[in-house]
mmCIF file of C-alpha atoms and ligand atoms in Angstrom:
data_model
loop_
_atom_site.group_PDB
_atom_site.id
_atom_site.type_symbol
_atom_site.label_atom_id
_atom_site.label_comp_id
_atom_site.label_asym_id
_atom_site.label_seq_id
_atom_site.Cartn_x
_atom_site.Cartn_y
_atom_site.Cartn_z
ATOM 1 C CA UNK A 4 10.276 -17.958 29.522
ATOM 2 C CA UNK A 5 11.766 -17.909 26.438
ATOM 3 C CA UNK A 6 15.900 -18.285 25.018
ATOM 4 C CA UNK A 7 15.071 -15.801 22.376
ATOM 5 C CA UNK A 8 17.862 -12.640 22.822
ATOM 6 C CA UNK A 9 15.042 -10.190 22.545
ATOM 7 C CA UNK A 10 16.989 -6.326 21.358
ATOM 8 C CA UNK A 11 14.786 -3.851 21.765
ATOM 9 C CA UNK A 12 15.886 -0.774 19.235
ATOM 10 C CA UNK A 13 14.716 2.921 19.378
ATOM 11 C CA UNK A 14 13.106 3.296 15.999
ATOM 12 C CA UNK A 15 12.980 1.870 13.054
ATOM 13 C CA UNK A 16 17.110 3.024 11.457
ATOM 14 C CA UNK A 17 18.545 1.190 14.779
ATOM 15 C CA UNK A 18 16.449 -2.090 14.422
ATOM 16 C CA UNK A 19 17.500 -2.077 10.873
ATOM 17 C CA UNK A 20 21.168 -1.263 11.750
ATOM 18 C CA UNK A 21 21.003 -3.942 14.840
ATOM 19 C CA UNK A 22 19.902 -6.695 12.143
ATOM 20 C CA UNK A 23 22.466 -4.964 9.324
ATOM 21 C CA UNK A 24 25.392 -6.018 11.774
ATOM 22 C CA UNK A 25 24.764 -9.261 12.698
ATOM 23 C CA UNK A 26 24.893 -9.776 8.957
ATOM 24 C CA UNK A 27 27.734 -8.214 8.109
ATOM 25 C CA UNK A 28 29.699 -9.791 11.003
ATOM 26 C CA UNK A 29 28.148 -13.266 9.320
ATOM 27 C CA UNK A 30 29.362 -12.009 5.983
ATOM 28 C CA UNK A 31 33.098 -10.708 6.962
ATOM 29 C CA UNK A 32 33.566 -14.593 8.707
ATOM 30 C CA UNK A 33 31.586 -16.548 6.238
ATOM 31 C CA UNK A 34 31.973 -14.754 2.752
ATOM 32 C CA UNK A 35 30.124 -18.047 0.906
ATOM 33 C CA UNK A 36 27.190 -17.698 3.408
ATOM 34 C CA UNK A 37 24.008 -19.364 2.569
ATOM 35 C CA UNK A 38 20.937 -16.172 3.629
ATOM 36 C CA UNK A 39 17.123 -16.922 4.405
ATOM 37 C CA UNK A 40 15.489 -13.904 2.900
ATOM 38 C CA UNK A 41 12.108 -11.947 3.578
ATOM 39 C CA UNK A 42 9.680 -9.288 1.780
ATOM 40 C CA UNK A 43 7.867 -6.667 2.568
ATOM 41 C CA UNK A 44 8.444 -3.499 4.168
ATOM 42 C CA UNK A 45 10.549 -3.813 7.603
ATOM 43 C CA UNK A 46 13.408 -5.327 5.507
ATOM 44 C CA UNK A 47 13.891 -2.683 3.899
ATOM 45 C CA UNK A 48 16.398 -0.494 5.924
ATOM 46 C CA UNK A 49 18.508 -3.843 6.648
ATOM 47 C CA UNK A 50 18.759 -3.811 3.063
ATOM 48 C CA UNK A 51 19.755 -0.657 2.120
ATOM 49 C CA UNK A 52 22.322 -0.830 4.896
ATOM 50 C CA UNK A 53 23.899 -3.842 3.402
ATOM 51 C CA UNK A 54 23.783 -2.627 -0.066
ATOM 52 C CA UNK A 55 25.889 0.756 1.138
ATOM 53 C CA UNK A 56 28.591 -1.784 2.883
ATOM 54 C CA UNK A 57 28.477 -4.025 0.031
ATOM 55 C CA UNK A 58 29.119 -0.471 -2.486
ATOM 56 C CA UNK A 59 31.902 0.569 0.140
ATOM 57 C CA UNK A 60 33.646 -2.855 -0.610
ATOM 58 C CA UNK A 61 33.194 -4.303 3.507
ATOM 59 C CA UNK A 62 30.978 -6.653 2.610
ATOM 60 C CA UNK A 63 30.947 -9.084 -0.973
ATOM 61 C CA UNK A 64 28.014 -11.400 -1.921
ATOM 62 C CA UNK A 65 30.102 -12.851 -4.643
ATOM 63 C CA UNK A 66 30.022 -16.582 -2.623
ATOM 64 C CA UNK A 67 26.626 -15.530 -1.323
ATOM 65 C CA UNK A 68 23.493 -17.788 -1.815
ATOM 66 C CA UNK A 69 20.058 -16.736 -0.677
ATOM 67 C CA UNK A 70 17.092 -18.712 -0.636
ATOM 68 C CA UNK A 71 13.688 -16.446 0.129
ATOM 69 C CA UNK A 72 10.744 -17.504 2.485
ATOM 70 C CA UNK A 73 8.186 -16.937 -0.223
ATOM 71 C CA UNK A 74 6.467 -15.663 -3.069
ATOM 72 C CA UNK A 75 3.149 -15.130 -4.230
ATOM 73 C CA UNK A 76 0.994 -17.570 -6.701
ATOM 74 C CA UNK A 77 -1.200 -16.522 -9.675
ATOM 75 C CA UNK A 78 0.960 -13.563 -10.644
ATOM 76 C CA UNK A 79 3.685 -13.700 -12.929
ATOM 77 C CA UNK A 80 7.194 -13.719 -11.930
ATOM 78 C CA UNK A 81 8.188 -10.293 -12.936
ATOM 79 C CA UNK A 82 4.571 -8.927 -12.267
ATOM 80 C CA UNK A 83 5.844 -5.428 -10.216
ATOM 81 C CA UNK A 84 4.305 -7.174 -7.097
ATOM 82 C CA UNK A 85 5.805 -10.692 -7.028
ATOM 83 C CA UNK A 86 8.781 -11.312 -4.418
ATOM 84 C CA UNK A 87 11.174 -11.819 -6.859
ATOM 85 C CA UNK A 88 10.357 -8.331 -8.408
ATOM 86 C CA UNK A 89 10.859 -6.620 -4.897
ATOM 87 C CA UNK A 90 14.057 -8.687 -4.179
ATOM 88 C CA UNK A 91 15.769 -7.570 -7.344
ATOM 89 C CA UNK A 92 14.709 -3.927 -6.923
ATOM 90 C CA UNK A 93 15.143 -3.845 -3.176
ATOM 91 C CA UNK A 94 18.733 -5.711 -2.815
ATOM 92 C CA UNK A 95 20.130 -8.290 -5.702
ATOM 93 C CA UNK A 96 19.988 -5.678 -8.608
ATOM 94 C CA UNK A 97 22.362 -3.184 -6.014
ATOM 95 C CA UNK A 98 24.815 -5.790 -4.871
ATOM 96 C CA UNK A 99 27.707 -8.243 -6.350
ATOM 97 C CA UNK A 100 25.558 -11.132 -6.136
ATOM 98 C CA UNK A 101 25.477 -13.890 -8.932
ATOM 99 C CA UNK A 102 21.951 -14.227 -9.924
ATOM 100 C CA UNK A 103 22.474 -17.796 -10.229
ATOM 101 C CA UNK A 104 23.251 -18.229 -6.325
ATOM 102 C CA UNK A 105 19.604 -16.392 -5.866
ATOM 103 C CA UNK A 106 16.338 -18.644 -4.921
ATOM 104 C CA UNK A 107 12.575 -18.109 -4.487
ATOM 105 C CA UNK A 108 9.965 -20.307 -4.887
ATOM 106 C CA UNK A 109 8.119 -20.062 -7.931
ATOM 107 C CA UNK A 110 4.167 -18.973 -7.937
ATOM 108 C CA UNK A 111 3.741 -19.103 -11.977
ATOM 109 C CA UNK A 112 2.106 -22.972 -12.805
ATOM 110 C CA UNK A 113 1.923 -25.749 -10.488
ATOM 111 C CA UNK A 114 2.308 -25.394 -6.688
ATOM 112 C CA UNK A 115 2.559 -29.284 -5.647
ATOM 113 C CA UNK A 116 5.443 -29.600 -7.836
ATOM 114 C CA UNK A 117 6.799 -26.177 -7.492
ATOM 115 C CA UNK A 118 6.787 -27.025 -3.994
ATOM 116 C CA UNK A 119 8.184 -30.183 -4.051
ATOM 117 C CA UNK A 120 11.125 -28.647 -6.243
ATOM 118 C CA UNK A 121 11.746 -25.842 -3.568
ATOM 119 C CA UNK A 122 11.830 -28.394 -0.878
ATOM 120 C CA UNK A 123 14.006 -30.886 -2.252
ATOM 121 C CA UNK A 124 16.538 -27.741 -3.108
ATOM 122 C CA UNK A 125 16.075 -26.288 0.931
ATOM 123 C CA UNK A 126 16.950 -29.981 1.702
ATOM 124 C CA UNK A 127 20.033 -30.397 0.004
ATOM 125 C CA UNK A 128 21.270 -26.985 2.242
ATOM 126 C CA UNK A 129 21.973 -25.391 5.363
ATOM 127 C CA UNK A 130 20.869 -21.714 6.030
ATOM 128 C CA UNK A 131 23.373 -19.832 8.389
ATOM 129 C CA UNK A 132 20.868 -17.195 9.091
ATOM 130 C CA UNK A 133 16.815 -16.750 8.211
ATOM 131 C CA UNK A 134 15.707 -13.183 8.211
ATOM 132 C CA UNK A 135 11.787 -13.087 9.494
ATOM 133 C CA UNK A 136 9.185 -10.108 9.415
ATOM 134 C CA UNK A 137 6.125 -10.891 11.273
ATOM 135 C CA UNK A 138 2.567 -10.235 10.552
ATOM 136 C CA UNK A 139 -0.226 -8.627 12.581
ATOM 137 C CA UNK A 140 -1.940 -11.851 12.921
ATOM 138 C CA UNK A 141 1.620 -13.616 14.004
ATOM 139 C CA UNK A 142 2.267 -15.051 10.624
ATOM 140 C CA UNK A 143 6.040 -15.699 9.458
ATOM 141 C CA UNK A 144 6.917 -16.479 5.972
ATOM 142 C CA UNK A 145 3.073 -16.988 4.849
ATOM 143 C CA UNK A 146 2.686 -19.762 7.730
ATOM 144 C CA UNK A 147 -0.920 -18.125 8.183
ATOM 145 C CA UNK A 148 -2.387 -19.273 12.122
ATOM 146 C CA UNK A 149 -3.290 -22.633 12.529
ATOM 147 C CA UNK A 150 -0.446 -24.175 10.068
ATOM 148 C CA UNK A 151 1.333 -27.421 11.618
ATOM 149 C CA UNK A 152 4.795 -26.630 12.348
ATOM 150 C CA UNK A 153 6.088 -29.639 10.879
ATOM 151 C CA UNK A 154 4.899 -28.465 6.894
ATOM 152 C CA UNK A 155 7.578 -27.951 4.938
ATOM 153 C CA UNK A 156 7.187 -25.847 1.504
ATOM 154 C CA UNK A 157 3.387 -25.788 0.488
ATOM 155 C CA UNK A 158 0.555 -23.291 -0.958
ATOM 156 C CA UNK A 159 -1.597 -21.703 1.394
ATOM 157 C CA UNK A 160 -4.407 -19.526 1.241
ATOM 158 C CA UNK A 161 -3.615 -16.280 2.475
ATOM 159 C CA UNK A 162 -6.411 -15.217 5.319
ATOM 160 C CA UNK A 163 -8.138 -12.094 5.062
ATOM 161 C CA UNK A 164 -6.437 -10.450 7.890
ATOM 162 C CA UNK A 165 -3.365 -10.543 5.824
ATOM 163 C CA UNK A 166 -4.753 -10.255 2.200
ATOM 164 C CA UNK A 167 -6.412 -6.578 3.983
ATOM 165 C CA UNK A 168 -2.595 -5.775 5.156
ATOM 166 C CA UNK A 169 -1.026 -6.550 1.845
ATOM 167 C CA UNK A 170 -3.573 -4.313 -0.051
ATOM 168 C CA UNK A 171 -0.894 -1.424 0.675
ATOM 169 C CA UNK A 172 1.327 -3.017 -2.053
ATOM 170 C CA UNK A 173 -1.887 -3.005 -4.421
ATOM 171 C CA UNK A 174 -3.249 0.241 -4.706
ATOM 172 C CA UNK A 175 -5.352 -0.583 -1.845
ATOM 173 C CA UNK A 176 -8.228 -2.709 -3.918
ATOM 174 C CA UNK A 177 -8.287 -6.177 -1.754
ATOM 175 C CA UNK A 178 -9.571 -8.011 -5.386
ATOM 176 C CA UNK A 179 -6.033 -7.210 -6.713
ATOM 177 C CA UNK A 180 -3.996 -8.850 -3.527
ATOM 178 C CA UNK A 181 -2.972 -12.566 -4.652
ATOM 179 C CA UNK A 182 -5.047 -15.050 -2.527
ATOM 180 C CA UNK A 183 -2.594 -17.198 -3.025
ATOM 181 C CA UNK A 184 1.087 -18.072 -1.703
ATOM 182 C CA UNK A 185 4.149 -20.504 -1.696
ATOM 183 C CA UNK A 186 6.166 -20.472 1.549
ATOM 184 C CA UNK A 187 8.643 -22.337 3.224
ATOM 185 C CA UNK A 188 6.719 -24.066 5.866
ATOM 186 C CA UNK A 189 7.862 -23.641 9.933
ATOM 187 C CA UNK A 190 9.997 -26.766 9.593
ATOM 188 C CA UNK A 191 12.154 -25.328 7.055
ATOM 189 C CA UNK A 192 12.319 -21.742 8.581
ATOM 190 C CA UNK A 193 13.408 -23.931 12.236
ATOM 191 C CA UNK A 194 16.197 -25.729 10.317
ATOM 192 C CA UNK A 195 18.142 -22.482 10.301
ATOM 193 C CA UNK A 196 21.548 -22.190 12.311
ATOM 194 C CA UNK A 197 20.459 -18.405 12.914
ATOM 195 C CA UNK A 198 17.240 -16.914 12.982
ATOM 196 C CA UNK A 199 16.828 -12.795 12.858
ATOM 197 C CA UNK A 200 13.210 -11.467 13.654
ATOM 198 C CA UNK A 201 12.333 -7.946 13.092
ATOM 199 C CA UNK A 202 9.247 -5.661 13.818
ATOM 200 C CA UNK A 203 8.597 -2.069 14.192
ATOM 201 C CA UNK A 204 5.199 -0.898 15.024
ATOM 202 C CA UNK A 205 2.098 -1.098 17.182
ATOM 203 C CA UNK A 206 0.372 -3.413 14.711
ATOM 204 C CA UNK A 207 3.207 -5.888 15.426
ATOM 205 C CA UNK A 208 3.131 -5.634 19.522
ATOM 206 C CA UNK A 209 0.731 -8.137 20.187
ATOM 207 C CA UNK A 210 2.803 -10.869 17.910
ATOM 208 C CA UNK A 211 6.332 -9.874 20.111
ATOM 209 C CA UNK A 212 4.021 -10.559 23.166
ATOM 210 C CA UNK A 213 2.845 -13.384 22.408
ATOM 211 C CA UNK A 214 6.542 -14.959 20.741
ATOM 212 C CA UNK A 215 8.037 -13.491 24.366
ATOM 213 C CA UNK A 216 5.878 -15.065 26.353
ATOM 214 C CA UNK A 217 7.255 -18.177 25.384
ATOM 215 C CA UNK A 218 4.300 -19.747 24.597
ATOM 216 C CA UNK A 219 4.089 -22.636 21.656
ATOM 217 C CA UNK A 220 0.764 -22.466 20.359
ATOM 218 C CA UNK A 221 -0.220 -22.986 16.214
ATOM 219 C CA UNK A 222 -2.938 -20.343 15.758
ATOM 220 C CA UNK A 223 0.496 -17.712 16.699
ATOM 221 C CA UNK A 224 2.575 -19.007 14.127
ATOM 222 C CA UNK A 225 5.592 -17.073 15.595
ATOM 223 C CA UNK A 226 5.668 -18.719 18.735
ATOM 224 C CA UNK A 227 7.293 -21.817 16.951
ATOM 225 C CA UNK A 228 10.312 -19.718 17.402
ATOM 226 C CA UNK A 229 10.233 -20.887 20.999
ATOM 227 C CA UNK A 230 11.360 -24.466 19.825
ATOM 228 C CA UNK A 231 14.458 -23.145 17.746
ATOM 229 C CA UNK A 232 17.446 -25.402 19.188
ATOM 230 C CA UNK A 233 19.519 -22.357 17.302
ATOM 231 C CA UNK A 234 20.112 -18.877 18.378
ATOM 232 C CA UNK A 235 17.030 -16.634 17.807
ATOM 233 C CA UNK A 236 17.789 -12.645 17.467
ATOM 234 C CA UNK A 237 14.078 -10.957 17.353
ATOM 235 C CA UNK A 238 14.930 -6.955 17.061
ATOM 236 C CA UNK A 239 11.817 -4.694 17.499
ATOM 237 C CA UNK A 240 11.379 -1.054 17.855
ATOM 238 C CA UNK A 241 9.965 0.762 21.217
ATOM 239 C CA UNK A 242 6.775 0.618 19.878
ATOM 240 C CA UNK A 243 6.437 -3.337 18.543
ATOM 241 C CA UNK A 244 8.078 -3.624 21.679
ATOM 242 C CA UNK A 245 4.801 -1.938 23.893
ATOM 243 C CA UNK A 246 3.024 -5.042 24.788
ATOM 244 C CA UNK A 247 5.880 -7.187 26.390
HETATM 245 C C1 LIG B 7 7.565 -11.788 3.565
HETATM 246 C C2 LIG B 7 6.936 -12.614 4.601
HETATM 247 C C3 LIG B 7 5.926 -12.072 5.536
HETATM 248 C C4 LIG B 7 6.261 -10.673 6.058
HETATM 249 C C5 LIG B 7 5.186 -10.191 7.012
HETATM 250 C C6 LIG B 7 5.443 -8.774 7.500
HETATM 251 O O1 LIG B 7 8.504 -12.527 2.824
HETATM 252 O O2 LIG B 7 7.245 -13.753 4.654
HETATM 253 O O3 LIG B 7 5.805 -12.950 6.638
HETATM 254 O O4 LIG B 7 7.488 -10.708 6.703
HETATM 255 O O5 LIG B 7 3.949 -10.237 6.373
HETATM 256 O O6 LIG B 7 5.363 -7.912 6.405
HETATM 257 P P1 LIG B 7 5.768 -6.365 6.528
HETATM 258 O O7 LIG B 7 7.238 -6.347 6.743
HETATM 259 O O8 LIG B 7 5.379 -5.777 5.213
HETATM 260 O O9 LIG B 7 5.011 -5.835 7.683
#
């Protein structure tokens, strides 16, 4: 079985809130923390918590640096889509963070080099705590099913499965979803002191079965979690939580 503290949450405000704290503990102890960040939507409510103790003064992100898992290719950077779009409008355009201390990969030109750059910069560091969603198909970051856990930042082609669950964030045409993506790779998201997982819905319960199970398989990306030597938090609501 697995070591993974597995917090299973009402709804979707306590999973967020659950998440928020272990955060802001991290934050009150270590004010010049160094975050693993995440897109898309279940971050959201973690965010906006930390934004409203950041405005109330608890919390500063002054000493803060934050790298993020990922970010699409082909678009440009400030294209309302791309990750770094969403993480300024979502948390670093809220908060007291230096811009300069902020890090994504970069989609725009070439993606050897580009990820060659963002893995030499993930080398030089130590992350105290990587925030994860999870996809349906038991993706994390954009490590789509069958990716070697030992990859460290490289492009992938995203797989239909997730290019289809994307198409939300583009007016639901699938020919506007980016094919295309820069992520860390499993090696870099395992290199983490900390690692924070969080789902909420039915279309996530098969991927928190299969990471509880403890299994270690490639084609469920996730399950890599199993071989964290770290602590591993993954905080789900009652209904990602269905299948276990
Ligand atoms: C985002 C990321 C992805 C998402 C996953 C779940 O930076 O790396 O792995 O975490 O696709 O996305 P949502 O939260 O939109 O269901």
């Amino acid at each position: 079985m697995s070591k993974i503290e597995l917090i299973i949450t009402n709804n979707y405000e306590e999973m967020s809130q659950k998440a928020a704290d272990i955060f802001i503990n991290l934050l009150k102890k270590k004010p010049n923390s160094v975050l693993g960040l995440a897109t898309g939507s279940t971050p959201i409510g973690l965010y906006k918590i930390l934004i409203k103790k950041n405005k109330s003064k608890e919390i500063s992100f002054k000493d803060v640096i934050t790298y993020n898992l990922d970010e699409y290719c082909n678009i440009p950077k400030n294209h309302e889509q791309s990750y770094f779009t969403y993480m300024n409008k979502n948390l670093f355009a809220h908060i007291d963070i230096n811009k300069d201390n902020t890090h994504l990969p970069l989609g725009e030109g070439d993606s050897k080099l580009n990820s060659e750059k963002y893995e030499n910069e993930l080398n030089k560091i130590k992350i105290d705590i990587q925030l994860l969603g999870v996809g349906s198909n038991g993706h994390i970051g954009f490590n789509e099913p069958g990716t070697d856990f030992d990859l460290g930042v490289h492009e992938v082609n995203l797989t239909e499965n997730t290019i289809k669950d994307n198409a939300r964030f583009f007016e639901n045409d699938i020919s506007k979803v980016p094919k295309k993506a820069i992520t860390m790779g499993i090696k870099n998201i395992l290199n983490a002191e900390t690692i924070i997982l969080i789902a909420n819905g039915k279309n996530k319960a098969n991927a928190i079965k299969n990471i509880m199970s403890g299994i270690i398989d490639k084609n469920i990306p996730a399950s890599a979690l199993n071989l964290h030597k770290g602590k591993v938090y993954v905080i789900v609501d009652k209904d990602a939580a269905s299948m276990i």
